[in-house]
PDB file of N, CA and C in Angstrom:
ATOM      1  N   UNK F   1       0.844  -1.177   0.000  1.00 74.00           N
ATOM      2  CA  UNK F   1       0.000   0.000   0.000  1.00 74.00           C
ATOM      3  C   UNK F   1       0.891   1.242   0.000  1.00 74.00           C
ATOM      4  N   UNK F   2       0.574   2.165  -0.866  1.00 86.00           N
ATOM      5  CA  UNK F   2       1.327   3.411  -0.954  1.00 86.00           C
ATOM      6  C   UNK F   2       0.694   4.443  -0.034  1.00 86.00           C
ATOM      7  N   UNK F   3       1.507   5.156   0.692  1.00 84.00           N
ATOM      8  CA  UNK F   3       1.023   6.208   1.577  1.00 84.00           C
ATOM      9  C   UNK F   3       1.243   7.551   0.899  1.00 84.00           C
ATOM     10  N   UNK F   4       0.209   8.396   0.930  1.00 86.00           N
ATOM     11  CA  UNK F   4       0.297   9.728   0.330  1.00 86.00           C
ATOM     12  C   UNK F   4      -0.123  10.766   1.360  1.00 86.00           C
ATOM     13  N   UNK F   5       0.203  12.004   1.086  1.00 87.00           N
ATOM     14  CA  UNK F   5      -0.164  13.106   1.970  1.00 87.00           C
ATOM     15  C   UNK F   5      -1.450  13.734   1.453  1.00 87.00           C
ATOM     16  N   UNK F   6      -2.386  13.982   2.362  1.00 85.00           N
ATOM     17  CA  UNK F   6      -3.657  14.615   2.015  1.00 85.00           C
ATOM     18  C   UNK F   6      -3.807  15.863   2.871  1.00 85.00           C
ATOM     19  N   UNK F   7      -3.837  17.012   2.244  1.00 89.00           N
ATOM     20  CA  UNK F   7      -4.043  18.270   2.964  1.00 89.00           C
ATOM     21  C   UNK F   7      -5.480  18.711   2.745  1.00 89.00           C
ATOM     22  N   UNK F   8      -6.194  18.944   3.839  1.00 88.00           N
ATOM     23  CA  UNK F   8      -7.582  19.389   3.740  1.00 88.00           C
ATOM     24  C   UNK F   8      -7.807  20.547   4.701  1.00 88.00           C
ATOM     25  N   UNK F   9      -8.719  21.413   4.331  1.00 92.00           N
ATOM     26  CA  UNK F   9      -9.116  22.501   5.220  1.00 92.00           C
ATOM     27  C   UNK F   9     -10.407  22.072   5.899  1.00 92.00           C
ATOM     28  N   UNK F  10     -10.394  22.077   7.225  1.00 91.00           N
ATOM     29  CA  UNK F  10     -11.579  21.704   7.988  1.00 91.00           C
ATOM     30  C   UNK F  10     -11.829  22.748   9.061  1.00 91.00           C
ATOM     31  N   UNK F  11     -13.023  22.727   9.588  1.00 92.00           N
ATOM     32  CA  UNK F  11     -13.417  23.623  10.654  1.00 92.00           C
ATOM     33  C   UNK F  11     -12.545  23.370  11.886  1.00 92.00           C
ATOM     34  N   UNK F  12     -12.208  24.411  12.610  1.00 92.00           N
ATOM     35  CA  UNK F  12     -11.348  24.286  13.791  1.00 92.00           C
ATOM     36  C   UNK F  12     -11.962  23.361  14.840  1.00 92.00           C
ATOM     37  N   UNK F  13     -13.277  23.421  14.976  1.00 94.00           N
ATOM     38  CA  UNK F  13     -13.960  22.559  15.948  1.00 94.00           C
ATOM     39  C   UNK F  13     -13.819  21.086  15.563  1.00 94.00           C
ATOM     40  N   UNK F  14     -13.940  20.793  14.280  1.00 93.00           N
ATOM     41  CA  UNK F  14     -13.778  19.418  13.808  1.00 93.00           C
ATOM     42  C   UNK F  14     -12.341  18.948  14.018  1.00 93.00           C
ATOM     43  N   UNK F  15     -11.396  19.834  13.779  1.00 93.00           N
ATOM     44  CA  UNK F  15      -9.985  19.487  14.003  1.00 93.00           C
ATOM     45  C   UNK F  15      -9.751  19.146  15.469  1.00 93.00           C
ATOM     46  N   UNK F  16     -10.366  19.906  16.357  1.00 94.00           N
ATOM     47  CA  UNK F  16     -10.220  19.647  17.792  1.00 94.00           C
ATOM     48  C   UNK F  16     -10.844  18.303  18.169  1.00 94.00           C
ATOM     49  N   UNK F  17     -11.997  17.993  17.574  1.00 94.00           N
ATOM     50  CA  UNK F  17     -12.628  16.689  17.826  1.00 94.00           C
ATOM     51  C   UNK F  17     -11.727  15.559  17.355  1.00 94.00           C
ATOM     52  N   UNK F  18     -11.115  15.736  16.190  1.00 94.00           N
ATOM     53  CA  UNK F  18     -10.207  14.730  15.651  1.00 94.00           C
ATOM     54  C   UNK F  18      -8.984  14.566  16.553  1.00 94.00           C
ATOM     55  N   UNK F  19      -8.442  15.679  17.011  1.00 94.00           N
ATOM     56  CA  UNK F  19      -7.292  15.630  17.908  1.00 94.00           C
ATOM     57  C   UNK F  19      -7.644  14.891  19.198  1.00 94.00           C
ATOM     58  N   UNK F  20      -8.826  15.198  19.750  1.00 94.00           N
ATOM     59  CA  UNK F  20      -9.285  14.543  20.975  1.00 94.00           C
ATOM     60  C   UNK F  20      -9.493  13.044  20.739  1.00 94.00           C
ATOM     61  N   UNK F  21     -10.112  12.693  19.621  1.00 93.00           N
ATOM     62  CA  UNK F  21     -10.331  11.285  19.277  1.00 93.00           C
ATOM     63  C   UNK F  21      -8.998  10.545  19.197  1.00 93.00           C
ATOM     64  N   UNK F  22      -8.026  11.157  18.546  1.00 94.00           N
ATOM     65  CA  UNK F  22      -6.709  10.534  18.403  1.00 94.00           C
ATOM     66  C   UNK F  22      -6.046  10.359  19.769  1.00 94.00           C
ATOM     67  N   UNK F  23      -6.175  11.362  20.605  1.00 94.00           N
ATOM     68  CA  UNK F  23      -5.566  11.304  21.934  1.00 94.00           C
ATOM     69  C   UNK F  23      -6.187  10.195  22.779  1.00 94.00           C
ATOM     70  N   UNK F  24      -7.512  10.112  22.775  1.00 93.00           N
ATOM     71  CA  UNK F  24      -8.221   9.095  23.557  1.00 93.00           C
ATOM     72  C   UNK F  24      -7.860   7.691  23.086  1.00 93.00           C
ATOM     73  N   UNK F  25      -7.657   7.528  21.783  1.00 92.00           N
ATOM     74  CA  UNK F  25      -7.355   6.213  21.213  1.00 92.00           C
ATOM     75  C   UNK F  25      -5.853   5.961  21.043  1.00 92.00           C
ATOM     76  N   UNK F  26      -5.046   6.821  21.650  1.00 94.00           N
ATOM     77  CA  UNK F  26      -3.582   6.686  21.581  1.00 94.00           C
ATOM     78  C   UNK F  26      -3.081   6.549  20.142  1.00 94.00           C
ATOM     79  N   UNK F  27      -3.573   7.424  19.281  1.00 93.00           N
ATOM     80  CA  UNK F  27      -3.173   7.433  17.875  1.00 93.00           C
ATOM     81  C   UNK F  27      -2.700   8.828  17.518  1.00 93.00           C
ATOM     82  N   UNK F  28      -1.977   8.924  16.419  1.00 92.00           N
ATOM     83  CA  UNK F  28      -1.641  10.265  15.947  1.00 92.00           C
ATOM     84  C   UNK F  28      -2.798  10.742  15.063  1.00 92.00           C
ATOM     85  N   UNK F  29      -2.928  12.035  14.837  1.00 90.00           N
ATOM     86  CA  UNK F  29      -4.058  12.552  14.045  1.00 90.00           C
ATOM     87  C   UNK F  29      -4.155  11.945  12.644  1.00 90.00           C
ATOM     88  N   UNK F  30      -3.032  11.671  12.009  1.00 91.00           N
ATOM     89  CA  UNK F  30      -3.059  11.077  10.668  1.00 91.00           C
ATOM     90  C   UNK F  30      -3.667   9.687  10.674  1.00 91.00           C
ATOM     91  N   UNK F  31      -3.263   8.866  11.648  1.00 91.00           N
ATOM     92  CA  UNK F  31      -3.798   7.508  11.764  1.00 91.00           C
ATOM     93  C   UNK F  31      -5.287   7.545  12.096  1.00 91.00           C
ATOM     94  N   UNK F  32      -5.662   8.437  13.007  1.00 93.00           N
ATOM     95  CA  UNK F  32      -7.069   8.560  13.381  1.00 93.00           C
ATOM     96  C   UNK F  32      -7.912   9.001  12.188  1.00 93.00           C
ATOM     97  N   UNK F  33      -7.401   9.942  11.410  1.00 93.00           N
ATOM     98  CA  UNK F  33      -8.121  10.416  10.223  1.00 93.00           C
ATOM     99  C   UNK F  33      -8.313   9.291   9.224  1.00 93.00           C
ATOM    100  N   UNK F  34      -7.254   8.530   8.970  1.00 93.00           N
ATOM    101  CA  UNK F  34      -7.342   7.407   8.034  1.00 93.00           C
ATOM    102  C   UNK F  34      -8.360   6.379   8.519  1.00 93.00           C
ATOM    103  N   UNK F  35      -8.325   6.074   9.799  1.00 93.00           N
ATOM    104  CA  UNK F  35      -9.251   5.098  10.388  1.00 93.00           C
ATOM    105  C   UNK F  35     -10.707   5.563  10.231  1.00 93.00           C
ATOM    106  N   UNK F  36     -10.958   6.831  10.538  1.00 93.00           N
ATOM    107  CA  UNK F  36     -12.320   7.366  10.447  1.00 93.00           C
ATOM    108  C   UNK F  36     -12.805   7.447   8.999  1.00 93.00           C
ATOM    109  N   UNK F  37     -11.920   7.781   8.078  1.00 92.00           N
ATOM    110  CA  UNK F  37     -12.299   7.808   6.661  1.00 92.00           C
ATOM    111  C   UNK F  37     -12.658   6.408   6.167  1.00 92.00           C
ATOM    112  N   UNK F  38     -11.855   5.416   6.549  1.00 93.00           N
ATOM    113  CA  UNK F  38     -12.158   4.037   6.152  1.00 93.00           C
ATOM    114  C   UNK F  38     -13.497   3.596   6.720  1.00 93.00           C
ATOM    115  N   UNK F  39     -13.757   3.943   7.979  1.00 92.00           N
ATOM    116  CA  UNK F  39     -15.029   3.593   8.603  1.00 92.00           C
ATOM    117  C   UNK F  39     -16.196   4.260   7.876  1.00 92.00           C
ATOM    118  N   UNK F  40     -16.033   5.518   7.494  1.00 90.00           N
ATOM    119  CA  UNK F  40     -17.093   6.236   6.777  1.00 90.00           C
ATOM    120  C   UNK F  40     -17.408   5.562   5.448  1.00 90.00           C
ATOM    121  N   UNK F  41     -16.368   5.146   4.711  1.00 89.00           N
ATOM    122  CA  UNK F  41     -16.597   4.475   3.431  1.00 89.00           C
ATOM    123  C   UNK F  41     -17.231   3.102   3.627  1.00 89.00           C
ATOM    124  N   UNK F  42     -16.859   2.394   4.686  1.00 88.00           N
ATOM    125  CA  UNK F  42     -17.470   1.095   4.973  1.00 88.00           C
ATOM    126  C   UNK F  42     -18.952   1.264   5.288  1.00 88.00           C
ATOM    127  N   UNK F  43     -19.278   2.292   6.061  1.00 85.00           N
ATOM    128  CA  UNK F  43     -20.680   2.554   6.387  1.00 85.00           C
ATOM    129  C   UNK F  43     -21.476   2.909   5.135  1.00 85.00           C
ATOM    130  N   UNK F  44     -20.872   3.685   4.253  1.00 81.00           N
ATOM    131  CA  UNK F  44     -21.538   4.063   3.005  1.00 81.00           C
ATOM    132  C   UNK F  44     -21.804   2.827   2.148  1.00 81.00           C
ATOM    133  N   UNK F  45     -20.826   1.938   2.068  1.00 80.00           N
ATOM    134  CA  UNK F  45     -20.990   0.709   1.287  1.00 80.00           C
ATOM    135  C   UNK F  45     -22.062  -0.184   1.894  1.00 80.00           C
ATOM    136  N   UNK F  46     -22.060  -0.328   3.211  1.00 80.00           N
ATOM    137  CA  UNK F  46     -23.053  -1.199   3.847  1.00 80.00           C
ATOM    138  C   UNK F  46     -24.451  -0.603   3.730  1.00 80.00           C
ATOM    139  N   UNK F  47     -24.554   0.717   3.720  1.00 68.00           N
ATOM    140  CA  UNK F  47     -25.857   1.358   3.532  1.00 68.00           C
ATOM    141  C   UNK F  47     -26.379   1.074   2.135  1.00 68.00           C
ATOM    142  N   UNK F  48     -25.492   1.093   1.140  1.00 65.00           N
ATOM    143  CA  UNK F  48     -25.885   0.788  -0.239  1.00 65.00           C
ATOM    144  C   UNK F  48     -26.332  -0.648  -0.373  1.00 65.00           C
ATOM    145  N   UNK F  49     -25.667  -1.553   0.328  1.00 66.00           N
ATOM    146  CA  UNK F  49     -26.040  -2.963   0.282  1.00 66.00           C
ATOM    147  C   UNK F  49     -27.377  -3.205   0.966  1.00 66.00           C
ATOM    148  N   UNK F  50     -27.726  -2.366   1.923  1.00 66.00           N
ATOM    149  CA  UNK F  50     -28.982  -2.527   2.646  1.00 66.00           C
ATOM    150  C   UNK F  50     -30.154  -1.910   1.888  1.00 66.00           C
ATOM    151  N   UNK F  51     -29.899  -1.369   0.703  1.00 68.00           N
ATOM    152  CA  UNK F  51     -30.961  -0.766  -0.093  1.00 68.00           C
ATOM    153  C   UNK F  51     -31.249   0.671   0.297  1.00 68.00           C
ATOM    154  N   UNK F  52     -30.391   1.264   1.084  1.00 65.00           N
ATOM    155  CA  UNK F  52     -30.561   2.648   1.483  1.00 65.00           C
ATOM    156  C   UNK F  52     -29.774   3.512   0.514  1.00 65.00           C
ATOM    157  N   UNK F  53     -30.441   4.500  -0.042  1.00 65.00           N
ATOM    158  CA  UNK F  53     -29.763   5.377  -0.992  1.00 65.00           C
ATOM    159  C   UNK F  53     -29.305   6.652  -0.300  1.00 65.00           C
ATOM    160  N   UNK F  54     -28.455   7.393  -0.972  1.00 67.00           N
ATOM    161  CA  UNK F  54     -27.989   8.671  -0.447  1.00 67.00           C
ATOM    162  C   UNK F  54     -29.163   9.613  -0.212  1.00 67.00           C
ATOM    163  N   UNK F  55     -30.142   9.564  -1.103  1.00 67.00           N
ATOM    164  CA  UNK F  55     -31.304  10.441  -0.977  1.00 67.00           C
ATOM    165  C   UNK F  55     -32.077  10.143   0.296  1.00 67.00           C
ATOM    166  N   UNK F  56     -32.177   8.844   0.656  1.00 65.00           N
ATOM    167  CA  UNK F  56     -32.867   8.472   1.887  1.00 65.00           C
ATOM    168  C   UNK F  56     -32.157   9.062   3.098  1.00 65.00           C
ATOM    169  N   UNK F  57     -30.858   8.998   3.094  1.00 66.00           N
ATOM    170  CA  UNK F  57     -30.071   9.486   4.222  1.00 66.00           C
ATOM    171  C   UNK F  57     -30.132  11.002   4.293  1.00 66.00           C
ATOM    172  N   UNK F  58     -29.979  11.660   3.152  1.00 62.00           N
ATOM    173  CA  UNK F  58     -29.956  13.116   3.132  1.00 62.00           C
ATOM    174  C   UNK F  58     -31.278  13.740   3.550  1.00 62.00           C
ATOM    175  N   UNK F  59     -32.383  13.048   3.342  1.00 60.00           N
ATOM    176  CA  UNK F  59     -33.673  13.660   3.617  1.00 60.00           C
ATOM    177  C   UNK F  59     -34.173  13.407   5.035  1.00 60.00           C
ATOM    178  N   UNK F  60     -33.432  12.643   5.814  1.00 58.00           N
ATOM    179  CA  UNK F  60     -33.879  12.355   7.170  1.00 58.00           C
ATOM    180  C   UNK F  60     -33.635  13.551   8.086  1.00 58.00           C
ATOM    181  N   UNK F  61     -34.575  13.777   8.965  1.00 63.00           N
ATOM    182  CA  UNK F  61     -34.472  14.802  10.002  1.00 63.00           C
ATOM    183  C   UNK F  61     -34.227  16.196   9.435  1.00 63.00           C
ATOM    184  N   UNK F  62     -34.830  16.482   8.321  1.00 66.00           N
ATOM    185  CA  UNK F  62     -34.720  17.828   7.762  1.00 66.00           C
ATOM    186  C   UNK F  62     -36.113  18.427   7.696  1.00 66.00           C
ATOM    187  N   UNK F  63     -36.188  19.669   7.994  1.00 70.00           N
ATOM    188  CA  UNK F  63     -37.460  20.374   7.912  1.00 70.00           C
ATOM    189  C   UNK F  63     -37.269  21.604   7.046  1.00 70.00           C
ATOM    190  N   UNK F  64     -38.254  21.846   6.214  1.00 73.00           N
ATOM    191  CA  UNK F  64     -38.196  23.015   5.351  1.00 73.00           C
ATOM    192  C   UNK F  64     -38.882  24.167   6.062  1.00 73.00           C
ATOM    193  N   UNK F  65     -38.190  25.274   6.135  1.00 78.00           N
ATOM    194  CA  UNK F  65     -38.782  26.448   6.753  1.00 78.00           C
ATOM    195  C   UNK F  65     -39.585  27.211   5.712  1.00 78.00           C
ATOM    196  N   UNK F  66     -40.835  27.464   6.037  1.00 80.00           N
ATOM    197  CA  UNK F  66     -41.693  28.218   5.131  1.00 80.00           C
ATOM    198  C   UNK F  66     -42.215  29.440   5.875  1.00 80.00           C
ATOM    199  N   UNK F  67     -41.881  30.596   5.369  1.00 87.00           N
ATOM    200  CA  UNK F  67     -42.371  31.817   5.989  1.00 87.00           C
ATOM    201  C   UNK F  67     -43.603  32.277   5.221  1.00 87.00           C
ATOM    202  N   UNK F  68     -44.578  32.812   5.925  1.00 89.00           N
ATOM    203  CA  UNK F  68     -45.781  33.288   5.238  1.00 89.00           C
ATOM    204  C   UNK F  68     -45.449  34.439   4.287  1.00 89.00           C
ATOM    205  N   UNK F  69     -46.227  34.527   3.226  1.00 87.00           N
ATOM    206  CA  UNK F  69     -46.030  35.614   2.266  1.00 87.00           C
ATOM    207  C   UNK F  69     -46.485  36.932   2.879  1.00 87.00           C
ATOM    208  N   UNK F  70     -45.800  37.976   2.510  1.00 92.00           N
ATOM    209  CA  UNK F  70     -46.185  39.306   2.972  1.00 92.00           C
ATOM    210  C   UNK F  70     -47.350  39.794   2.112  1.00 92.00           C
ATOM    211  N   UNK F  71     -48.108  40.756   2.612  1.00 92.00           N
ATOM    212  CA  UNK F  71     -49.200  41.305   1.795  1.00 92.00           C
ATOM    213  C   UNK F  71     -48.712  41.829   0.443  1.00 92.00           C
ATOM    214  N   UNK F  72     -47.522  42.399   0.412  1.00 93.00           N
ATOM    215  CA  UNK F  72     -46.962  42.913  -0.838  1.00 93.00           C
ATOM    216  C   UNK F  72     -46.716  41.771  -1.826  1.00 93.00           C
ATOM    217  N   UNK F  73     -46.205  40.636  -1.325  1.00 92.00           N
ATOM    218  CA  UNK F  73     -45.948  39.480  -2.187  1.00 92.00           C
ATOM    219  C   UNK F  73     -47.257  38.879  -2.702  1.00 92.00           C
ATOM    220  N   UNK F  74     -48.256  38.822  -1.843  1.00 91.00           N
ATOM    221  CA  UNK F  74     -49.565  38.295  -2.253  1.00 91.00           C
ATOM    222  C   UNK F  74     -50.157  39.172  -3.353  1.00 91.00           C
ATOM    223  N   UNK F  75     -50.050  40.481  -3.186  1.00 92.00           N
ATOM    224  CA  UNK F  75     -50.568  41.415  -4.193  1.00 92.00           C
ATOM    225  C   UNK F  75     -49.856  41.209  -5.528  1.00 92.00           C
ATOM    226  N   UNK F  76     -48.536  41.030  -5.482  1.00 91.00           N
ATOM    227  CA  UNK F  76     -47.762  40.821  -6.709  1.00 91.00           C
ATOM    228  C   UNK F  76     -48.163  39.515  -7.389  1.00 91.00           C
ATOM    229  N   UNK F  77     -48.404  38.471  -6.603  1.00 90.00           N
ATOM    230  CA  UNK F  77     -48.835  37.191  -7.177  1.00 90.00           C
ATOM    231  C   UNK F  77     -50.206  37.308  -7.837  1.00 90.00           C
ATOM    232  N   UNK F  78     -51.118  38.022  -7.184  1.00 91.00           N
ATOM    233  CA  UNK F  78     -52.453  38.215  -7.768  1.00 91.00           C
ATOM    234  C   UNK F  78     -52.360  38.981  -9.087  1.00 91.00           C
ATOM    235  N   UNK F  79     -51.473  39.964  -9.116  1.00 89.00           N
ATOM    236  CA  UNK F  79     -51.280  40.758 -10.331  1.00 89.00           C
ATOM    237  C   UNK F  79     -50.745  39.876 -11.462  1.00 89.00           C
ATOM    238  N   UNK F  80     -49.763  39.013 -11.143  1.00 88.00           N
ATOM    239  CA  UNK F  80     -49.218  38.096 -12.151  1.00 88.00           C
ATOM    240  C   UNK F  80     -50.278  37.114 -12.637  1.00 88.00           C
ATOM    241  N   UNK F  81     -51.080  36.613 -11.696  1.00 87.00           N
ATOM    242  CA  UNK F  81     -52.132  35.658 -12.059  1.00 87.00           C
ATOM    243  C   UNK F  81     -53.138  36.319 -13.004  1.00 87.00           C
ATOM    244  N   UNK F  82     -53.542  37.535 -12.669  1.00 85.00           N
ATOM    245  CA  UNK F  82     -54.507  38.248 -13.499  1.00 85.00           C
ATOM    246  C   UNK F  82     -53.926  38.507 -14.889  1.00 85.00           C
ATOM    247  N   UNK F  83     -52.657  38.893 -14.947  1.00 82.00           N
ATOM    248  CA  UNK F  83     -51.995  39.146 -16.224  1.00 82.00           C
ATOM    249  C   UNK F  83     -51.938  37.864 -17.049  1.00 82.00           C
ATOM    250  N   UNK F  84     -51.638  36.742 -16.393  1.00 80.00           N
ATOM    251  CA  UNK F  84     -51.558  35.448 -17.062  1.00 80.00           C
ATOM    252  C   UNK F  84     -52.929  35.040 -17.605  1.00 80.00           C
ATOM    253  N   UNK F  85     -53.981  35.248 -16.810  1.00 76.00           N
ATOM    254  CA  UNK F  85     -55.335  34.905 -17.260  1.00 76.00           C
ATOM    255  C   UNK F  85     -55.723  35.740 -18.477  1.00 76.00           C
ATOM    256  N   UNK F  86     -55.358  37.005 -18.480  1.00 74.00           N
ATOM    257  CA  UNK F  86     -55.654  37.887 -19.606  1.00 74.00           C
ATOM    258  C   UNK F  86     -54.923  37.410 -20.855  1.00 74.00           C
ATOM    259  N   UNK F  87     -53.681  37.000 -20.708  1.00 71.00           N
ATOM    260  CA  UNK F  87     -52.884  36.504 -21.833  1.00 71.00           C
ATOM    261  C   UNK F  87     -53.498  35.235 -22.403  1.00 71.00           C
ATOM    262  N   UNK F  88     -53.959  34.342 -21.535  1.00 66.00           N
ATOM    263  CA  UNK F  88     -54.575  33.090 -21.983  1.00 66.00           C
ATOM    264  C   UNK F  88     -55.861  33.383 -22.745  1.00 66.00           C
ATOM    265  N   UNK F  89     -56.699  34.276 -22.216  1.00 61.00           N
ATOM    266  CA  UNK F  89     -57.946  34.621 -22.893  1.00 61.00           C
ATOM    267  C   UNK F  89     -57.663  35.235 -24.259  1.00 61.00           C
ATOM    268  N   UNK F  90     -56.668  36.101 -24.345  1.00 61.00           N
ATOM    269  CA  UNK F  90     -56.320  36.739 -25.600  1.00 61.00           C
ATOM    270  C   UNK F  90     -55.847  35.710 -26.622  1.00 61.00           C
ATOM    271  N   UNK F  91     -55.010  34.765 -26.191  1.00 64.00           N
ATOM    272  CA  UNK F  91     -54.488  33.763 -27.127  1.00 64.00           C
ATOM    273  C   UNK F  91     -55.592  32.812 -27.579  1.00 64.00           C
ATOM    274  N   UNK F  92     -56.600  32.583 -26.750  1.00 64.00           N
ATOM    275  CA  UNK F  92     -57.708  31.709 -27.145  1.00 64.00           C
ATOM    276  C   UNK F  92     -58.589  32.386 -28.194  1.00 64.00           C
ATOM    277  N   UNK F  93     -58.654  33.710 -28.178  1.00 63.00           N
ATOM    278  CA  UNK F  93     -59.466  34.436 -29.141  1.00 63.00           C
ATOM    279  C   UNK F  93     -58.834  34.420 -30.528  1.00 63.00           C
ATOM    280  N   UNK F  94     -57.519  34.240 -30.586  1.00 60.00           N
ATOM    281  CA  UNK F  94     -56.839  34.221 -31.880  1.00 60.00           C
ATOM    282  C   UNK F  94     -57.084  32.931 -32.523  1.00 60.00           C
TER     283      UNK F  94
END
């Protein structure tokens, strides 16, 4: 197996978690990173074998925030709708 250097930019908090993980497991950060990356790929492969797709995983525990329309936005939508209805009626007459 060939060993290569991988430089990545990560969040400082994530780096601290990685450092702590390596310390607790008596590993250096490089070894801990390699171990965690291998584990992540194994989990991804086993999820694929279980019939779970990336889309299934990505959509879990997510909520879409919907803010109510402002009166100004509602007025603009009504104006567009009315304009569209007028265009449809005009094209039907042709």
